[in-house]
Each structure stands twice: as C-alpha cells, then as structure tokens.
Short mmCIF file of C-alpha atoms and ligand atoms in Angstrom, two decimals:
data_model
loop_
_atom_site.label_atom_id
_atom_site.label_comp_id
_atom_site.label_asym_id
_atom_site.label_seq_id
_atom_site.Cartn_x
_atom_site.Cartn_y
_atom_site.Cartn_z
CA UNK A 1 146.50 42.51 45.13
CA UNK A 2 149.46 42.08 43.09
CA UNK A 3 152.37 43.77 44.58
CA UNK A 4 154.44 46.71 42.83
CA UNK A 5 157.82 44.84 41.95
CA UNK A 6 160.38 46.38 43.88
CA UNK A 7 162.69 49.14 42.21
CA UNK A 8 166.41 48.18 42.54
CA UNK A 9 167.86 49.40 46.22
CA UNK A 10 170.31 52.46 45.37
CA UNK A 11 173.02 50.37 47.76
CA UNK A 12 173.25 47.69 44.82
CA UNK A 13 176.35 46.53 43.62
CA UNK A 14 177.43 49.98 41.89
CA UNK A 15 178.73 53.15 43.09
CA UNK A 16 180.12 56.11 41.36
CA UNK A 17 184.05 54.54 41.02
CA UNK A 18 183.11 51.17 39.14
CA UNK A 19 181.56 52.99 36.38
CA UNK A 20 183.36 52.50 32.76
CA UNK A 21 183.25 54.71 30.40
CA UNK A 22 183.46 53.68 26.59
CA UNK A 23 183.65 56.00 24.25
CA UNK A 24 183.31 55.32 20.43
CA UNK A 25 184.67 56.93 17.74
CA UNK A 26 183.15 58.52 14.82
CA UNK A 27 186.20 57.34 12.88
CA UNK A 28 185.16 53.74 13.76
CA UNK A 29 181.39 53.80 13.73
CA UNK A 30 181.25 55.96 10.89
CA UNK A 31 182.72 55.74 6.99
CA UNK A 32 185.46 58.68 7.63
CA UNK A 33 185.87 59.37 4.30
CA UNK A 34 181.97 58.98 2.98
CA UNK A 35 179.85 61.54 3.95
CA UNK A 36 176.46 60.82 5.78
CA UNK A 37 177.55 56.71 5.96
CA UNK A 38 177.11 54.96 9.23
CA UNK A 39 179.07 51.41 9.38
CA UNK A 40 176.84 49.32 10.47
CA UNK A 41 179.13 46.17 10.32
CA UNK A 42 181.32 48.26 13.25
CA UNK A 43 178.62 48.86 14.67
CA UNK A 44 177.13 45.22 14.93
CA UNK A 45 180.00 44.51 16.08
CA UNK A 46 180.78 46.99 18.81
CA UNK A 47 177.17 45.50 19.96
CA UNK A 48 177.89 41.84 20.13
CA UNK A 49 181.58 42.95 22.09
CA UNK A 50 179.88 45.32 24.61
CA UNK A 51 177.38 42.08 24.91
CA UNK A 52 179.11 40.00 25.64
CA UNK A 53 181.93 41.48 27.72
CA UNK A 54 178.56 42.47 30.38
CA UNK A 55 180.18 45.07 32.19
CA UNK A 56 178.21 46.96 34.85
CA UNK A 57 177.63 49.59 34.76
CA UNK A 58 178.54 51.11 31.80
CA UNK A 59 178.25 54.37 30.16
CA UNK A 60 178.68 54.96 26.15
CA UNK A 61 179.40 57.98 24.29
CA UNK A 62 180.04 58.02 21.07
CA UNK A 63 181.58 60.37 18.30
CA UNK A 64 180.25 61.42 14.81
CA UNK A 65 182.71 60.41 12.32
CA UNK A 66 181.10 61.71 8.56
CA UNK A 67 177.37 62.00 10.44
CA UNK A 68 178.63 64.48 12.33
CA UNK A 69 181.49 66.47 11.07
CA UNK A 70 180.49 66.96 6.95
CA UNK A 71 177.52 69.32 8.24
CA UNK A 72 178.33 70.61 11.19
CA UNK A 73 181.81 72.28 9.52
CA UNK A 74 179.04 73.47 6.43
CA UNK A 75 177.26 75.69 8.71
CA UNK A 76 180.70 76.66 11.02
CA UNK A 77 178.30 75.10 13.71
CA UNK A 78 181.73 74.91 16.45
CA UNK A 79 182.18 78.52 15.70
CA UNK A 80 179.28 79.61 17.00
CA UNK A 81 175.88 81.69 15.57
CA UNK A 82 177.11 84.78 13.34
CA UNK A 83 173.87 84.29 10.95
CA UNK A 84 170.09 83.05 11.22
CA UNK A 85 171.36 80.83 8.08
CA UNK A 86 173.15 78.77 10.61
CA UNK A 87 170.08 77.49 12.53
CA UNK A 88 169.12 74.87 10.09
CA UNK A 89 172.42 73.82 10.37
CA UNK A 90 172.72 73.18 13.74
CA UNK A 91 169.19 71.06 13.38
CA UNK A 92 170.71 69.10 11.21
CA UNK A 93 173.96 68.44 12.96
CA UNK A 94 171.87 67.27 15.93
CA UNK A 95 169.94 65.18 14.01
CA UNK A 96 172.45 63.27 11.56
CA UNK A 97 173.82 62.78 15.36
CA UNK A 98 170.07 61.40 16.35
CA UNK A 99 170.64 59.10 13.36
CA UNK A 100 173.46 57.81 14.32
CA UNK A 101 172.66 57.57 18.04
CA UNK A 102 169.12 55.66 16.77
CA UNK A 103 171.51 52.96 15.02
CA UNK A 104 173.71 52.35 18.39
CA UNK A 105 170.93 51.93 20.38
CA UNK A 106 169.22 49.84 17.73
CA UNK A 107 171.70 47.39 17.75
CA UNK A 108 172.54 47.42 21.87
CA UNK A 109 168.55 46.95 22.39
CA UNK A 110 168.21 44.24 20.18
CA UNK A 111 170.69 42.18 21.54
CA UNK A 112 168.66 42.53 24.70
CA UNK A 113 170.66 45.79 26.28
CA UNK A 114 168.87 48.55 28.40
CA UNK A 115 170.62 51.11 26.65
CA UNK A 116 168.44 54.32 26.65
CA UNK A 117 169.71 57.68 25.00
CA UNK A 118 170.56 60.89 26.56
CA UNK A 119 170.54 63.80 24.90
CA UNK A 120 173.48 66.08 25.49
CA UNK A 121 172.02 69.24 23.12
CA UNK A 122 169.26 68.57 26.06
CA UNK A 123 171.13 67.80 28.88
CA UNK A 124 174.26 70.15 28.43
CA UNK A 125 175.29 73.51 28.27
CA UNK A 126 178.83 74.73 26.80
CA UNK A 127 180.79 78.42 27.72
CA UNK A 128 182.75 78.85 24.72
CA UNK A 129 182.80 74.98 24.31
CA UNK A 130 183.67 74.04 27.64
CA UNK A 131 181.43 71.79 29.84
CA UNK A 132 179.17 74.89 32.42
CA UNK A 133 176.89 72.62 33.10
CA UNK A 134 175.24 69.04 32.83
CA UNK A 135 172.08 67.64 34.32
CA UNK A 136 173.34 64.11 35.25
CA UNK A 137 170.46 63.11 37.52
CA UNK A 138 168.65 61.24 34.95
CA UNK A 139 172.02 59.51 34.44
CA UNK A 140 172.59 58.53 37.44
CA UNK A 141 169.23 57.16 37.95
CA UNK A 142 169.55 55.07 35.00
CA UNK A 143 172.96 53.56 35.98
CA UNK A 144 171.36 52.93 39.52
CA UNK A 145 168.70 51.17 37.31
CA UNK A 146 171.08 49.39 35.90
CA UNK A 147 170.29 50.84 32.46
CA UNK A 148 173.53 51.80 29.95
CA UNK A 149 172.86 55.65 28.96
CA UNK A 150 174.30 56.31 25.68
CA UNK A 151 175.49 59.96 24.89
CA UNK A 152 177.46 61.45 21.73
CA UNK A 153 179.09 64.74 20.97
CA UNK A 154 176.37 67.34 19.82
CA UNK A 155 175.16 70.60 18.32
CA UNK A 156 175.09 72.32 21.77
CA UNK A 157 174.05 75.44 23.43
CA UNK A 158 176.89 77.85 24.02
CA UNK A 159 175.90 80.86 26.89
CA UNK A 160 179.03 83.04 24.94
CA UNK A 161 178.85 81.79 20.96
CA UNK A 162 174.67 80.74 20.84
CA UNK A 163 175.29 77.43 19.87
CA UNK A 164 178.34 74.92 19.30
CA UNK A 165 180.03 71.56 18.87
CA UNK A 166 180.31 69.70 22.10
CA UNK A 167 183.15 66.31 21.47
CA UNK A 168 182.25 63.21 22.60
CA UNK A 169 185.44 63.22 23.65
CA UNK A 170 185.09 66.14 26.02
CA UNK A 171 181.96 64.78 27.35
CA UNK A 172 183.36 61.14 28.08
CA UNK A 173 186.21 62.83 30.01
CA UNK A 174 184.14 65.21 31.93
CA UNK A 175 181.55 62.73 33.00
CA UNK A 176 184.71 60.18 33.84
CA UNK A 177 185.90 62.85 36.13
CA UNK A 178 182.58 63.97 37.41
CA UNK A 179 181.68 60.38 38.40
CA UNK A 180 185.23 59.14 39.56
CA UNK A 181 184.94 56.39 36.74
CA UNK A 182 187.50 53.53 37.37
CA UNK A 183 188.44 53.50 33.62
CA UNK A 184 187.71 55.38 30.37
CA UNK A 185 188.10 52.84 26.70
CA UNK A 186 188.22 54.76 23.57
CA UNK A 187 188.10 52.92 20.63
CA UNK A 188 189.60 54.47 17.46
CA UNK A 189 190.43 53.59 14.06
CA UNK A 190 193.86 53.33 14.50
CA UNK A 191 195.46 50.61 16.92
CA UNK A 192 196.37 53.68 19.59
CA UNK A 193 198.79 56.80 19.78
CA UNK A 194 201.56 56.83 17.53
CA UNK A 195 204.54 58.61 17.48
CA UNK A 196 203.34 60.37 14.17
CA UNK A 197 200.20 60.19 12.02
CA UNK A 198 200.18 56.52 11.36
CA UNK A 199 198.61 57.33 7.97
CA UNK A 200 200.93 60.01 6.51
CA UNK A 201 204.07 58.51 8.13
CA UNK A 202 205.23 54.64 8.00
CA UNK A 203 208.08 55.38 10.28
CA UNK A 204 205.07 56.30 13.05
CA UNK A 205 205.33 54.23 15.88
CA UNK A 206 202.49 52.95 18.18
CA UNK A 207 202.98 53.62 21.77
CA UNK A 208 201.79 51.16 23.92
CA UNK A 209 202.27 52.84 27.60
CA UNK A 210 202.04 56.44 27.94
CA UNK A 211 202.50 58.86 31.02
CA UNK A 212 200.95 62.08 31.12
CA UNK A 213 204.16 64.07 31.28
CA UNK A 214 204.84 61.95 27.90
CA UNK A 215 201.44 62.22 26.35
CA UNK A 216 201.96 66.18 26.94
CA UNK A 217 205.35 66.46 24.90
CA UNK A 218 203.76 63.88 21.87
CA UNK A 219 200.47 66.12 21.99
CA UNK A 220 202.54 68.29 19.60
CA UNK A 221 203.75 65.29 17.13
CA UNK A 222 200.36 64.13 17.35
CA UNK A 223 198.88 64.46 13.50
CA UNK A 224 195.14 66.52 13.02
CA UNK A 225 192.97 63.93 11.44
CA UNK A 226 192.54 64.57 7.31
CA UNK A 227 189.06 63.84 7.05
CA UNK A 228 186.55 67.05 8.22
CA UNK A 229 186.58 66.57 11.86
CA UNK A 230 185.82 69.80 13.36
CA UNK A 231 186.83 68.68 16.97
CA UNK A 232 190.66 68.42 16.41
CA UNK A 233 190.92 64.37 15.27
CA UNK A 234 194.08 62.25 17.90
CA UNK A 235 195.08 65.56 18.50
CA UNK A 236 191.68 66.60 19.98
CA UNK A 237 190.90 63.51 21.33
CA UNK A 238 194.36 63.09 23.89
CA UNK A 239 193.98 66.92 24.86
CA UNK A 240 190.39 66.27 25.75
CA UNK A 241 191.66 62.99 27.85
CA UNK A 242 194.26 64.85 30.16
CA UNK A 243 191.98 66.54 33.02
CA UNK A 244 190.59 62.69 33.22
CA UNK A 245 194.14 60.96 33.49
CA UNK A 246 195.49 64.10 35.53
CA UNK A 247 192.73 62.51 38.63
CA UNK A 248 194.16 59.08 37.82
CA UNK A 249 191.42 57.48 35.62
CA UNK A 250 193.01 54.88 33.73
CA UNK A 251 192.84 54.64 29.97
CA UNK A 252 193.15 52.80 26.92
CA UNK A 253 192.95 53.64 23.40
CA UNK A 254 192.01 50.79 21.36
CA UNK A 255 191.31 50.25 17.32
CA UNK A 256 187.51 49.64 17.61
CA UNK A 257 187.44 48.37 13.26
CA UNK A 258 189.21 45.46 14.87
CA UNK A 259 187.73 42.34 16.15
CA UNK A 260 188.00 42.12 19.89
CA UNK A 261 190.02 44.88 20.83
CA UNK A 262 186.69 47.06 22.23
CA UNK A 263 186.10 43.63 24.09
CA UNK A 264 189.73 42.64 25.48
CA UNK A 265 189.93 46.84 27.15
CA UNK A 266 186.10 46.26 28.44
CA UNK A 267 187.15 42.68 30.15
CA UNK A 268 190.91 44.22 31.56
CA UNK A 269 192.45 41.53 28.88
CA UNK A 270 196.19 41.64 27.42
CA UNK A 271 195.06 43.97 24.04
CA UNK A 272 197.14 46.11 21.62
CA UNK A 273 196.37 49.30 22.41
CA UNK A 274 197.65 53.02 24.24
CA UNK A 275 197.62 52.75 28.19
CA UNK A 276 197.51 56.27 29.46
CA UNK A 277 198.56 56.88 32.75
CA UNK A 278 198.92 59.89 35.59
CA UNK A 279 202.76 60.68 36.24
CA UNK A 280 205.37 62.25 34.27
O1 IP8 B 1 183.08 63.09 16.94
C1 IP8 B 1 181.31 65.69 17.65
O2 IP8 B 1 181.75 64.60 18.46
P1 IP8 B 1 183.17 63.90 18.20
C2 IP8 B 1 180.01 65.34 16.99
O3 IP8 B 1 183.38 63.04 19.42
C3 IP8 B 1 179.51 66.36 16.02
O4 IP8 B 1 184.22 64.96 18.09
C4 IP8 B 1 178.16 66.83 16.23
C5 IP8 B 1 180.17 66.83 15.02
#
C-alpha cells in the first residue's frame, strides 16, 4: 500500500517571528491615473523579484490602485451603507479587487509559487473600519504549509456602518503585529517618504531613516495622494504603519515601478528606500 506522504511537521523551520510581510501598492500594481487598468509589466515583475529573492515564509497583501479606488469612492463604499443602491457597489469593489488579486496570483503560480488567496471580505470583520476580528487559522496553516497567502484591502463588513473599505495597508500592519512578523516591505510608487509630496513639490526630500517620534511630526507634511484613493494615499499608508513599528517591526518603504528595489528590501540588501524604526 502506498503510503500517505507525510504533511510538513508544524516544528519546521518557521515560527510566527520570521514571517515577512510584503505589501504592494495599488499605486504600483495598478495604472493610478487609468481607471480599471492593472500593470501587468509591475506585476511580472514583482513576480520574478519575489521569485527569486525565495523568502520563507512570506505573506503578500496588496492594495487596489484604480481597481479599487474609482468604484469603491462611486458608491461611498468606506462610508458605509446609507442606501440599497450601494450594494452593487460594494460587489463590484470586491470584485475589481478579485480581478486584480486573480492577476497576482496568476503570475506568482506560474512561476511555480504556492501562493493561494485569502479573502479578507471573507475572512475579516471591521468596527467602524478598524480590524474586530480576523480568522487567521487558515493562514497560519498555509504558512505552516509553506504556502504564500495573498490578501488585499477589500469591500468589508462593518458591525457599526454595514459594510466598508478595509486598506491593505491596515491589514498588512495588523497581521505584522498579530504574528510578531520580523519585517514589513511596502513597495510604493515613489522611492519612500519624502519630506513633501514628491509630485507637487521638487524641493521634497526623500528620507531615508525615519524614527517613529519623526515619522509622527512628518505625518502632517505628508501629501494625500491626487489620484481617488479613498484610504488616505502616504498619508494613510504611514498612519496605518505606526501600531506595527510602535512593537518594533522593522520597515521599509521601497518604489516597487523600479527594478530591484521589491527584491534588494526582501533579501536585507543596501536599497534606496524609507527605514522606519521604533524610538523617537
Ligand atoms: O489600496 C483598498 O486597499 P488599499 C482597496 O491598500 C479597495 O488602500 C477595495 C479600494
């Protein structure tokens, strides 16, 4: 009798405070500025990077750029339900975020990744847009696998507005903390956090080490992102960061529409970039 391969012993070489999380940006992985368009040459990309850097074990989120952020702000899906109108609207939010999501792990799996999708609309549940609860089991499970769960910001259920928008920002942070990650990697579409918004202002400056105590003060020179993102742009993104950085997770921010920046933060190589760190 052929015997049952054996399922991977849960002592294996992982535990809860190697895991990385990467989270992706809609700005990179998406056209900002043209609704409903994926970029699939970013994404490709992003692929080959997370490839070949092999880190284990891994955990992606990623954002939804024009997917996203067009359709969910047409419906005032973040606001919460006010009109039966609405609910087709928060179907479709979800599922230009399926779309997206289908095209990530598309390109992971076919370069010979276990990445496997978890739904957050499925998995999560917000109280006026703040993390109440998440089932992480399956997670967990697939990590101890050995798989690479991918998860995105989402048209979510709200206990106090119905529904809402859940930021893959948010989630990446809470499931950093959550899990004790050893490191969160963001990658953007700008090379870090500036001084100002690097596309309004050419004096804007890039810094390339940040404390918290600094990262507080800047949070108010931070610029809001122009394109329709209804989850606060920079600005969102570093206030979503702190309660990670405050339990001294380690991050980078890193422009992801640039060759090998995603890959240098994965591998802990020399990259331009925003370190964030706990301290003042
Ligand atoms: O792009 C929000 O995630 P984010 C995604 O990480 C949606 O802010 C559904 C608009």
């Amino acid at each position: 009798m052929k015997m049952k391969e054996k399922m991977p012993e849960k002592s294996y070489a992982w535990s809860k405070s190697i895991v990385t999380i990467l989270k992706l940006g809609g700005s990179a992985i998406t056209r900002k500025e043209k609704q409903s368009t994926p970029n699939t040459g970013v994404i490709e990309r992003l692929a080959s990077e997370i490839k070949k850097a092999n880190i284990k074990p891994l955990i992606i989120v990623h954002g939804g750029g024009s997917m996203g952020h067009p359709v969910a702000k047409n419906f005032g899906i973040k606001e919460g339900y006010r009109s039966p109108a609405q609910l087709v609207g928060f179907s479709k939010t979800h599922y230009a975020m399926v779309k997206l999501n289908e095209l990530i792990l598309d390109a992971l799996i076919r370069r010979g990744l276990p990445a496997v999708s978890i739904q957050p609309s499925a998995s999560v549940m917000t109280e006026n847009g703040r993390i109440l609860t998440m089932e992480t089991k399956p997670l967990l499970r697939l990590l101890e696998l050995g798989c690479i769960p991918v998860l995105y910001g989402d048209a979510v259920l709200d206990t106090s507005l119905g529904f809402t928008i859940l930021s893959g920002d948010q989630l990446a942070s809470n499931l950093a903390v959550n899990l004790n990650a050893s490191r969160i990697v963001i990658g953007v579409d700008v090379d870090g956090v500036y001084t100002a918004d690097p596309k309004l202002d050419p004096t804007a400056r890039l810094v390339k080490q940040l404390s918290l105590g600094e990262l507080r003060k800047l949070k108010t020179k931070i610029g809001v992102s122009r394109a329709p993102d209804v989850t606060g742009g920079m600005l969102g993104k570093v206030s979503e960061l702190i309660p990670a950085i405050e339990v001294e997770i380690p991050t980078i921010i890193v422009n992801a529409t640039k060759p090998n920046r995603v890959y240098k933060a994965l591998k802990g190589e020399k990259v331009v970039g925003t370190v964030i760190t706990a301290g003042e």
